[in-house]
Phi, psi and omega in degrees: 000137181277157188291339177283325175301324191288314182299313181296327171300316184291324179295306184300322168298319181296307185295329176295312191289329179280348177315315175297324181287320180300325182288342173265012181095000178286150182250150178252133189240115169276121178260156177078031177273123189254340179213164181306320179306311181293316183295317177291329173299309179301323168301316181295331179274005174069037167287129187292307184220157178225147177215158174157202183297338180295333186252330179184150172282169180301137185244126181294148186306324179288346178266348184283000000 
């Protein structure tokens, strides 16, 4: 299995397991999103929210 396929399989499996929680109104948040391709894939997989370097580098608590 290629690395991207392995990562996709992990994300898809997690979202499949999260399905019951999502159907009850819980949101799924993906962390560590680094590029637009990852964000688009997560949107296609119905992930509710994403965060990571694509949007902002880590920010110190006193700077928020």
